PDB file of C-alpha atoms in Angstrom:
ATOM      1  CA  MET A 106      -4.202  70.540 -38.515  1.00  0.00           C
ATOM      2  CA  THR A 107      -6.139  68.383 -36.090  1.00  0.00           C
ATOM      3  CA  ASP A 108      -9.125  68.430 -34.232  1.00  0.00           C
ATOM      4  CA  GLU A 109     -10.025  66.791 -30.859  1.00  0.00           C
ATOM      5  CA  GLN A 110     -12.937  65.023 -29.023  1.00  0.00           C
ATOM      6  CA  ARG A 111     -12.560  64.010 -25.720  1.00  0.00           C
ATOM      7  CA  PHE A 112     -14.284  60.330 -24.312  1.00  0.00           C
ATOM      8  CA  GLY A 113     -14.673  61.412 -20.407  1.00  0.00           C
ATOM      9  CA  ASP A 114     -11.249  62.716 -18.950  1.00  0.00           C
ATOM     10  CA  VAL A 115      -9.173  59.804 -19.944  1.00  0.00           C
ATOM     11  CA  VAL A 116      -9.493  59.242 -23.567  1.00  0.00           C
ATOM     12  CA  VAL A 117      -8.793  61.629 -26.598  1.00  0.00           C
ATOM     13  CA  VAL A 118      -9.349  61.324 -30.251  1.00  0.00           C
ATOM     14  CA  ARG A 119      -7.424  63.615 -32.623  1.00  0.00           C
ATOM     15  CA  ARG A 120      -8.033  63.583 -36.198  1.00  0.00           C
ATOM     16  CA  HIS A 121      -5.163  64.472 -38.498  1.00  0.00           C
ATOM     17  CA  ALA A 122      -5.658  66.357 -42.110  1.00  0.00           C
ATOM     18  CA  THR A 123      -3.874  63.176 -43.633  1.00  0.00           C
ATOM     19  CA  ARG A 124      -7.113  60.653 -42.883  1.00  0.00           C
ATOM     20  CA  VAL A 125      -5.136  59.628 -39.537  1.00  0.00           C
ATOM     21  CA  ALA A 126      -6.730  59.520 -36.273  1.00  0.00           C
ATOM     22  CA  GLU A 127      -4.906  59.269 -32.851  1.00  0.00           C
ATOM     23  CA  LEU A 128      -6.538  57.383 -30.238  1.00  0.00           C
ATOM     24  CA  VAL A 129      -4.989  58.738 -27.122  1.00  0.00           C
ATOM     25  CA  LEU A 130      -4.699  57.078 -23.828  1.00  0.00           C
ATOM     26  CA  ASP A 131      -4.815  60.287 -21.308  1.00  0.00           C
ATOM     27  CA  ARG A 132      -4.677  59.208 -17.694  1.00  0.00           C
ATOM     28  CA  PRO A 133      -1.537  60.192 -16.970  1.00  0.00           C
ATOM     29  CA  LYS A 134      -2.024  60.307 -12.906  1.00  0.00           C
ATOM     30  CA  ALA A 135      -2.423  56.497 -13.081  1.00  0.00           C
ATOM     31  CA  MET A 136      -0.015  55.566 -16.113  1.00  0.00           C
ATOM     32  CA  ASN A 137      -3.259  54.970 -18.069  1.00  0.00           C
ATOM     33  CA  ALA A 138      -4.129  51.972 -15.747  1.00  0.00           C
ATOM     34  CA  VAL A 139      -7.210  50.825 -17.468  1.00  0.00           C
ATOM     35  CA  SER A 140     -10.402  51.713 -14.885  1.00  0.00           C
ATOM     36  CA  SER A 141     -13.918  50.942 -15.510  1.00  0.00           C
ATOM     37  CA  ALA A 142     -14.407  54.456 -16.584  1.00  0.00           C
ATOM     38  CA  MET A 143     -11.484  54.434 -18.838  1.00  0.00           C
ATOM     39  CA  ALA A 144     -12.900  51.414 -20.287  1.00  0.00           C
ATOM     40  CA  ALA A 145     -15.980  52.667 -20.985  1.00  0.00           C
ATOM     41  CA  ALA A 146     -14.287  55.754 -22.788  1.00  0.00           C
ATOM     42  CA  LEU A 147     -12.037  53.656 -24.833  1.00  0.00           C
ATOM     43  CA  ALA A 148     -14.930  51.446 -26.212  1.00  0.00           C
ATOM     44  CA  GLU A 149     -17.235  54.380 -26.974  1.00  0.00           C
ATOM     45  CA  ALA A 150     -14.026  56.099 -28.661  1.00  0.00           C
ATOM     46  CA  CYS A 151     -13.558  53.072 -30.695  1.00  0.00           C
ATOM     47  CA  ALA A 152     -16.912  52.898 -31.895  1.00  0.00           C
ATOM     48  CA  THR A 153     -16.956  56.495 -33.174  1.00  0.00           C
ATOM     49  CA  LEU A 154     -14.056  55.900 -35.070  1.00  0.00           C
ATOM     50  CA  THR A 155     -15.365  52.657 -36.387  1.00  0.00           C
ATOM     51  CA  ALA A 156     -18.214  54.717 -37.839  1.00  0.00           C
ATOM     52  CA  ASP A 157     -15.944  57.479 -39.435  1.00  0.00           C
ATOM     53  CA  PRO A 158     -15.405  56.681 -43.142  1.00  0.00           C
ATOM     54  CA  ALA A 159     -12.891  59.333 -43.113  1.00  0.00           C
ATOM     55  CA  VAL A 160     -10.194  57.696 -41.136  1.00  0.00           C
ATOM     56  CA  SER A 161      -7.532  55.511 -42.909  1.00  0.00           C
ATOM     57  CA  VAL A 162      -5.442  54.762 -40.090  1.00  0.00           C
ATOM     58  CA  THR A 163      -5.494  54.721 -36.384  1.00  0.00           C
ATOM     59  CA  VAL A 164      -2.385  55.287 -34.110  1.00  0.00           C
ATOM     60  CA  LEU A 165      -2.830  54.302 -30.383  1.00  0.00           C
ATOM     61  CA  THR A 166      -0.770  56.671 -28.420  1.00  0.00           C
ATOM     62  CA  SER A 167      -0.227  57.857 -24.568  1.00  0.00           C
ATOM     63  CA  SER A 168       0.045  60.892 -23.127  1.00  0.00           C
ATOM     64  CA  HIS A 169       2.131  59.587 -20.353  1.00  0.00           C
ATOM     65  CA  ASP A 170       6.089  60.180 -20.765  1.00  0.00           C
ATOM     66  CA  ARG A 171       7.232  57.053 -19.085  1.00  0.00           C
ATOM     67  CA  ALA A 172       4.140  54.740 -19.898  1.00  0.00           C
ATOM     68  CA  PHE A 173       1.790  53.368 -22.446  1.00  0.00           C
ATOM     69  CA  CYS A 174      -0.352  51.750 -20.260  1.00  0.00           C
ATOM     70  CA  VAL A 175       0.326  49.686 -17.041  1.00  0.00           C
ATOM     71  CA  GLY A 176      -2.817  47.468 -17.679  1.00  0.00           C
ATOM     72  CA  ALA A 177      -5.756  46.999 -15.345  1.00  0.00           C
ATOM     73  CA  ASP A 178      -6.215  49.494 -12.519  1.00  0.00           C
ATOM     74  CA  LEU A 179      -5.706  46.977  -9.679  1.00  0.00           C
ATOM     75  CA  LYS A 180      -6.484  49.623  -7.124  1.00  0.00           C
ATOM     76  CA  GLU A 181      -9.830  49.783  -8.578  1.00  0.00           C
ATOM     77  CA  ARG A 182     -10.170  45.897  -8.983  1.00  0.00           C
ATOM     78  CA  ASN A 183      -9.125  45.573  -5.189  1.00  0.00           C
ATOM     79  CA  SER A 184     -12.385  47.612  -4.171  1.00  0.00           C
ATOM     80  CA  LEU A 185     -14.810  45.281  -6.157  1.00  0.00           C
ATOM     81  CA  THR A 186     -16.886  42.818  -4.953  1.00  0.00           C
ATOM     82  CA  ASP A 187     -17.293  39.553  -6.729  1.00  0.00           C
ATOM     83  CA  ALA A 188     -20.699  40.367  -8.110  1.00  0.00           C
ATOM     84  CA  GLU A 189     -19.046  43.932  -9.229  1.00  0.00           C
ATOM     85  CA  LEU A 190     -16.488  42.240 -11.148  1.00  0.00           C
ATOM     86  CA  VAL A 191     -18.561  40.157 -13.104  1.00  0.00           C
ATOM     87  CA  ARG A 192     -20.717  42.974 -13.819  1.00  0.00           C
ATOM     88  CA  GLN A 193     -17.460  45.037 -14.879  1.00  0.00           C
ATOM     89  CA  ARG A 194     -16.161  42.345 -17.067  1.00  0.00           C
ATOM     90  CA  PRO A 195     -18.282  43.243 -20.369  1.00  0.00           C
ATOM     91  CA  HIS A 196     -17.260  46.733 -20.203  1.00  0.00           C
ATOM     92  CA  ALA A 197     -13.517  45.971 -19.786  1.00  0.00           C
ATOM     93  CA  ARG A 198     -13.987  43.091 -22.682  1.00  0.00           C
ATOM     94  CA  ALA A 199     -15.384  46.192 -24.895  1.00  0.00           C
ATOM     95  CA  ALA A 200     -12.718  48.178 -24.507  1.00  0.00           C
ATOM     96  CA  TYR A 201     -10.002  45.719 -25.756  1.00  0.00           C
ATOM     97  CA  THR A 202     -12.652  44.175 -28.419  1.00  0.00           C
ATOM     98  CA  GLY A 203     -12.767  48.050 -29.328  1.00  0.00           C
ATOM     99  CA  VAL A 204      -9.646  48.297 -30.421  1.00  0.00           C
ATOM    100  CA  LEU A 205      -9.094  44.961 -31.995  1.00  0.00           C
ATOM    101  CA  ASP A 206     -12.399  45.498 -34.138  1.00  0.00           C
ATOM    102  CA  LEU A 207     -11.377  48.861 -35.700  1.00  0.00           C
ATOM    103  CA  PRO A 208     -11.834  48.223 -39.314  1.00  0.00           C
ATOM    104  CA  MET A 209      -8.992  50.299 -40.568  1.00  0.00           C
ATOM    105  CA  PRO A 210      -5.155  49.584 -40.098  1.00  0.00           C
ATOM    106  CA  THR A 211      -4.223  50.190 -36.754  1.00  0.00           C
ATOM    107  CA  ILE A 212      -0.689  51.102 -35.051  1.00  0.00           C
ATOM    108  CA  ALA A 213       0.545  51.092 -31.613  1.00  0.00           C
ATOM    109  CA  ALA A 214       3.194  53.479 -30.641  1.00  0.00           C
ATOM    110  CA  VAL A 215       4.797  52.231 -27.197  1.00  0.00           C
ATOM    111  CA  HIS A 216       7.191  53.927 -24.953  1.00  0.00           C
ATOM    112  CA  GLY A 217       7.755  52.744 -21.290  1.00  0.00           C
ATOM    113  CA  PHE A 218       5.487  50.374 -19.487  1.00  0.00           C
ATOM    114  CA  ALA A 219       3.072  48.228 -21.631  1.00  0.00           C
ATOM    115  CA  LEU A 220       2.114  45.721 -19.360  1.00  0.00           C
ATOM    116  CA  GLY A 221      -1.042  43.262 -19.059  1.00  0.00           C
ATOM    117  CA  GLY A 222      -3.717  44.916 -20.536  1.00  0.00           C
ATOM    118  CA  GLY A 223      -1.807  47.656 -21.555  1.00  0.00           C
ATOM    119  CA  PHE A 224       0.548  45.334 -23.809  1.00  0.00           C
ATOM    120  CA  GLU A 225      -2.788  43.609 -24.885  1.00  0.00           C
ATOM    121  CA  LEU A 226      -4.119  46.945 -26.530  1.00  0.00           C
ATOM    122  CA  ALA A 227      -1.116  47.210 -28.188  1.00  0.00           C
ATOM    123  CA  LEU A 228      -1.342  43.383 -29.337  1.00  0.00           C
ATOM    124  CA  ALA A 229      -5.059  44.298 -30.912  1.00  0.00           C
ATOM    125  CA  CYS A 230      -3.414  46.732 -33.057  1.00  0.00           C
ATOM    126  CA  ASP A 231      -1.898  45.446 -36.563  1.00  0.00           C
ATOM    127  CA  LEU A 232       1.407  47.142 -36.082  1.00  0.00           C
ATOM    128  CA  ILE A 233       3.553  47.993 -33.061  1.00  0.00           C
ATOM    129  CA  VAL A 234       6.158  50.667 -32.865  1.00  0.00           C
ATOM    130  CA  ALA A 235       8.299  50.523 -29.773  1.00  0.00           C
ATOM    131  CA  ASP A 236      11.316  52.961 -28.765  1.00  0.00           C
ATOM    132  CA  GLY A 237      14.158  52.071 -26.576  1.00  0.00           C
ATOM    133  CA  THR A 238      12.479  52.495 -23.269  1.00  0.00           C
ATOM    134  CA  ALA A 239       9.760  50.083 -23.892  1.00  0.00           C
ATOM    135  CA  VAL A 240       8.712  47.367 -21.533  1.00  0.00           C
ATOM    136  CA  VAL A 241       6.428  44.872 -22.517  1.00  0.00           C
ATOM    137  CA  GLY A 242       4.618  41.626 -20.871  1.00  0.00           C
ATOM    138  CA  LEU A 243       1.793  39.785 -19.780  1.00  0.00           C
ATOM    139  CA  PRO A 244       2.674  39.316 -16.109  1.00  0.00           C
ATOM    140  CA  GLU A 245      -1.327  38.274 -14.926  1.00  0.00           C
ATOM    141  CA  VAL A 246      -0.414  35.113 -13.189  1.00  0.00           C
ATOM    142  CA  SER A 247       1.878  36.660 -11.080  1.00  0.00           C
ATOM    143  CA  VAL A 248      -1.343  38.481  -9.585  1.00  0.00           C
ATOM    144  CA  GLY A 249      -3.530  35.378  -9.540  1.00  0.00           C
ATOM    145  CA  VAL A 250      -5.121  36.201 -12.899  1.00  0.00           C
ATOM    146  CA  ILE A 251      -4.735  35.587 -16.466  1.00  0.00           C
ATOM    147  CA  PRO A 252      -4.182  37.628 -19.487  1.00  0.00           C
ATOM    148  CA  GLY A 253      -8.198  38.810 -20.050  1.00  0.00           C
ATOM    149  CA  GLY A 254      -7.982  41.344 -22.831  1.00  0.00           C
ATOM    150  CA  GLY A 255      -7.024  38.769 -25.853  1.00  0.00           C
ATOM    151  CA  GLY A 256      -3.411  38.358 -24.710  1.00  0.00           C
ATOM    152  CA  THR A 257      -3.560  33.975 -24.666  1.00  0.00           C
ATOM    153  CA  GLN A 258      -4.885  34.627 -28.341  1.00  0.00           C
ATOM    154  CA  LEU A 259      -3.054  37.468 -29.862  1.00  0.00           C
ATOM    155  CA  LEU A 260       0.381  36.704 -28.444  1.00  0.00           C
ATOM    156  CA  PRO A 261       0.384  33.103 -29.866  1.00  0.00           C
ATOM    157  CA  ARG A 262      -0.456  34.447 -33.093  1.00  0.00           C
ATOM    158  CA  ARG A 263       2.462  36.940 -33.068  1.00  0.00           C
ATOM    159  CA  VAL A 264       5.260  34.676 -31.790  1.00  0.00           C
ATOM    160  CA  GLY A 265       4.180  31.110 -31.765  1.00  0.00           C
ATOM    161  CA  ALA A 266       2.422  28.857 -29.335  1.00  0.00           C
ATOM    162  CA  ALA A 267       5.994  28.131 -27.200  1.00  0.00           C
ATOM    163  CA  ARG A 268       7.241  31.612 -26.904  1.00  0.00           C
ATOM    164  CA  ALA A 269       3.811  32.898 -25.925  1.00  0.00           C
ATOM    165  CA  ALA A 270       3.386  30.006 -23.355  1.00  0.00           C
ATOM    166  CA  GLU A 271       6.815  30.855 -21.884  1.00  0.00           C
ATOM    167  CA  LEU A 272       6.201  34.745 -21.637  1.00  0.00           C
ATOM    168  CA  VAL A 273       2.719  34.332 -20.042  1.00  0.00           C
ATOM    169  CA  PHE A 274       3.581  31.308 -17.745  1.00  0.00           C
ATOM    170  CA  THR A 275       7.073  33.320 -16.572  1.00  0.00           C
ATOM    171  CA  ALA A 276       4.875  36.733 -16.427  1.00  0.00           C
ATOM    172  CA  ARG A 277       8.448  38.075 -17.223  1.00  0.00           C
ATOM    173  CA  ARG A 278       8.914  41.375 -18.404  1.00  0.00           C
ATOM    174  CA  VAL A 279      10.504  42.153 -21.838  1.00  0.00           C
ATOM    175  CA  ALA A 280      12.800  45.022 -22.647  1.00  0.00           C
ATOM    176  CA  ALA A 281      12.652  46.542 -25.921  1.00  0.00           C
ATOM    177  CA  GLU A 282      15.557  45.129 -27.561  1.00  0.00           C
ATOM    178  CA  GLU A 283      14.619  41.460 -26.644  1.00  0.00           C
ATOM    179  CA  ALA A 284      11.055  42.537 -27.727  1.00  0.00           C
ATOM    180  CA  ALA A 285      11.970  43.474 -31.294  1.00  0.00           C
ATOM    181  CA  ARG A 286      13.973  40.379 -31.556  1.00  0.00           C
ATOM    182  CA  LEU A 287      11.393  38.138 -30.543  1.00  0.00           C
ATOM    183  CA  GLY A 288       8.677  39.896 -32.535  1.00  0.00           C
ATOM    184  CA  LEU A 289       6.878  41.126 -29.936  1.00  0.00           C
ATOM    185  CA  VAL A 290       6.927  44.728 -31.572  1.00  0.00           C
ATOM    186  CA  ASP A 291       7.622  45.224 -35.097  1.00  0.00           C
ATOM    187  CA  GLN A 292       9.748  48.233 -35.375  1.00  0.00           C
ATOM    188  CA  LEU A 293      12.090  49.416 -32.711  1.00  0.00           C
ATOM    189  CA  VAL A 294      12.930  53.464 -33.176  1.00  0.00           C
ATOM    190  CA  PRO A 295      15.068  55.813 -30.724  1.00  0.00           C
ATOM    191  CA  ASP A 296      14.154  56.958 -27.168  1.00  0.00           C
ATOM    192  CA  GLY A 297      11.240  59.284 -27.478  1.00  0.00           C
ATOM    193  CA  GLU A 298      10.289  58.671 -31.298  1.00  0.00           C
ATOM    194  CA  ASP A 299       7.708  56.226 -31.186  1.00  0.00           C
ATOM    195  CA  ARG A 300       4.797  58.656 -31.724  1.00  0.00           C
ATOM    196  CA  THR A 301       6.418  60.339 -34.490  1.00  0.00           C
ATOM    197  CA  ALA A 302       7.419  57.203 -36.124  1.00  0.00           C
ATOM    198  CA  ALA A 303       4.187  55.825 -35.783  1.00  0.00           C
ATOM    199  CA  LEU A 304       2.491  58.670 -37.291  1.00  0.00           C
ATOM    200  CA  GLU A 305       5.163  58.773 -40.183  1.00  0.00           C
ATOM    201  CA  LEU A 306       3.972  55.345 -40.700  1.00  0.00           C
ATOM    202  CA  ALA A 307       0.309  55.917 -40.584  1.00  0.00           C
ATOM    203  CA  ASP A 308       0.890  58.752 -43.310  1.00  0.00           C
ATOM    204  CA  ARG A 309       2.506  56.111 -45.493  1.00  0.00           C
ATOM    205  CA  ILE A 310      -0.419  53.980 -44.940  1.00  0.00           C
ATOM    206  CA  ALA A 311      -2.950  56.705 -45.107  1.00  0.00           C
ATOM    207  CA  ALA A 312      -2.089  57.886 -48.630  1.00  0.00           C
ATOM    208  CA  ASN A 313      -3.474  54.614 -50.172  1.00  0.00           C
ATOM    209  CA  SER A 314      -7.061  53.830 -51.041  1.00  0.00           C
ATOM    210  CA  PRO A 315      -9.311  54.093 -47.631  1.00  0.00           C
ATOM    211  CA  VAL A 316     -11.440  50.918 -49.211  1.00  0.00           C
ATOM    212  CA  GLY A 317      -8.683  49.278 -50.218  1.00  0.00           C
ATOM    213  CA  LEU A 318      -7.118  49.155 -46.856  1.00  0.00           C
ATOM    214  CA  ARG A 319     -10.164  48.348 -45.002  1.00  0.00           C
ATOM    215  CA  ALA A 320     -10.755  45.667 -47.453  1.00  0.00           C
ATOM    216  CA  ALA A 321      -6.874  44.226 -46.721  1.00  0.00           C
ATOM    217  CA  LYS A 322      -7.282  44.196 -43.111  1.00  0.00           C
ATOM    218  CA  ARG A 323     -10.375  42.117 -43.261  1.00  0.00           C
ATOM    219  CA  ALA A 324      -8.909  39.503 -45.692  1.00  0.00           C
ATOM    220  CA  LEU A 325      -5.714  39.181 -43.240  1.00  0.00           C
ATOM    221  CA  ARG A 326      -7.530  39.121 -40.184  1.00  0.00           C
ATOM    222  CA  LEU A 327     -10.419  36.636 -41.535  1.00  0.00           C
ATOM    223  CA  GLY A 328      -8.135  34.364 -43.307  1.00  0.00           C
ATOM    224  CA  HIS A 329      -5.550  33.915 -40.391  1.00  0.00           C
ATOM    225  CA  GLY A 330      -5.326  30.323 -39.121  1.00  0.00           C
ATOM    226  CA  LEU A 331      -7.728  29.172 -42.206  1.00  0.00           C
ATOM    227  CA  ASP A 332      -6.229  26.423 -44.655  1.00  0.00           C
ATOM    228  CA  LEU A 333      -5.409  27.543 -47.987  1.00  0.00           C
ATOM    229  CA  ARG A 334      -8.456  27.342 -49.995  1.00  0.00           C
ATOM    230  CA  SER A 335     -10.846  28.917 -47.239  1.00  0.00           C
ATOM    231  CA  GLY A 336      -8.263  31.732 -46.863  1.00  0.00           C
ATOM    232  CA  LEU A 337      -8.597  32.103 -50.462  1.00  0.00           C
ATOM    233  CA  GLU A 338     -12.000  32.193 -50.439  1.00  0.00           C
ATOM    234  CA  VAL A 339     -11.938  35.115 -47.926  1.00  0.00           C
ATOM    235  CA  GLU A 340      -9.540  36.989 -50.016  1.00  0.00           C
ATOM    236  CA  ASP A 341     -11.895  36.964 -53.003  1.00  0.00           C
ATOM    237  CA  ALA A 342     -14.917  38.261 -50.993  1.00  0.00           C
ATOM    238  CA  ALA A 343     -12.939  40.937 -49.735  1.00  0.00           C
ATOM    239  CA  TRP A 344     -11.478  41.669 -53.731  1.00  0.00           C
ATOM    240  CA  ARG A 345     -14.936  41.587 -54.988  1.00  0.00           C
ATOM    241  CA  SER A 346     -15.878  44.284 -52.207  1.00  0.00           C
ATOM    242  CA  VAL A 347     -13.409  46.736 -53.640  1.00  0.00           C
ATOM    243  CA  ALA A 348     -13.506  45.664 -57.213  1.00  0.00           C
ATOM    244  CA  PHE A 349     -16.158  47.687 -58.096  1.00  0.00           C
ATOM    245  CA  SER A 350     -15.735  50.442 -56.162  1.00  0.00           C
ATOM    246  CA  GLY A 351     -15.104  54.378 -56.792  1.00  0.00           C
ATOM    247  CA  ASP A 352     -11.716  54.098 -55.241  1.00  0.00           C
ATOM    248  CA  ARG A 353     -10.686  51.235 -57.680  1.00  0.00           C
ATOM    249  CA  ALA A 354     -12.027  53.446 -60.631  1.00  0.00           C
ATOM    250  CA  GLU A 355      -9.880  56.674 -59.140  1.00  0.00           C
ATOM    251  CA  GLY A 356      -6.745  54.204 -58.536  1.00  0.00           C
ATOM    252  CA  VAL A 357      -6.625  53.160 -62.297  1.00  0.00           C
ATOM    253  CA  ALA A 358      -7.448  56.355 -63.415  1.00  0.00           C
ATOM    254  CA  ALA A 359      -4.583  58.224 -61.499  1.00  0.00           C
ATOM    255  CA  PHE A 360      -2.308  55.489 -62.600  1.00  0.00           C
ATOM    256  CA  ASN A 361      -2.968  55.929 -65.986  1.00  0.00           C
ATOM    257  CA  GLU A 362      -3.039  59.635 -65.848  1.00  0.00           C
ATOM    258  CA  LYS A 363       0.335  59.583 -64.040  1.00  0.00           C
ATOM    259  CA  ARG A 364      -1.123  61.704 -61.097  1.00  0.00           C
ATOM    260  CA  PRO A 365      -1.865  61.123 -57.196  1.00  0.00           C
ATOM    261  CA  PRO A 366      -5.034  59.665 -56.876  1.00  0.00           C
ATOM    262  CA  ARG A 367      -8.281  61.515 -55.120  1.00  0.00           C
ATOM    263  CA  TRP A 368      -9.695  58.949 -53.208  1.00  0.00           C
ATOM    264  CA  PRO A 369     -13.296  59.037 -52.949  1.00  0.00           C
ATOM    265  CA  GLY A 370     -13.160  56.802 -49.989  1.00  0.00           C
ATOM    266  CA  GLU A 371     -16.280  54.500 -51.528  1.00  0.00           C
TER     267      GLU A 371
END
């Protein structure tokens, strides 16, 4: 059972009964190209999810059967003056940081084209599940710009500085099998099964403590790149935030009583 909430005409949030939310890119006529309106809708949807303690996992999906997201709406960009582009920039950034800053674990379900800003939306997620039709890449230098949705920072964190440089500088597209081999995606599934596999993975994750999941994500994100001692301090702070929670008490009780936990989520 699900309930739906629309944000404009281009983004949908579906809440599943399993504490999983599905954030759907729903601009199929433009292959989910990110327009100004779509960026605003995506940022608003992410703010709504961030404030919802009932969501343990968010899965980013696409309603288009041949594309996840082809990146920025270049037709719209071509019509903007320099001043309009400057004014639009904070709204575009808010869409990408909205996904990146979601406090719960996030999974991107990718099929077809995930290029430029589309791939950056996937990179902003914690895990990427892709099917055999997926084609990913950051081709921005081929049209005279650079990745502007976090790609130059997120891609090196996935595949290392040299590999990221090669992909950004060449602007090449990477098909699914190579993407999996290089670590650009985390799980490769048969054609057409990316959404199903991502939702199944989300259900497995969502069976765990909502409080624990958010704290674990915070420790992973904030500790990345720090020296070991600093990272351990980040972990300790996250541990303290859950050690006296209702979820911790319920988890211990359920283990000792040999029953499934009933997480209070606090």
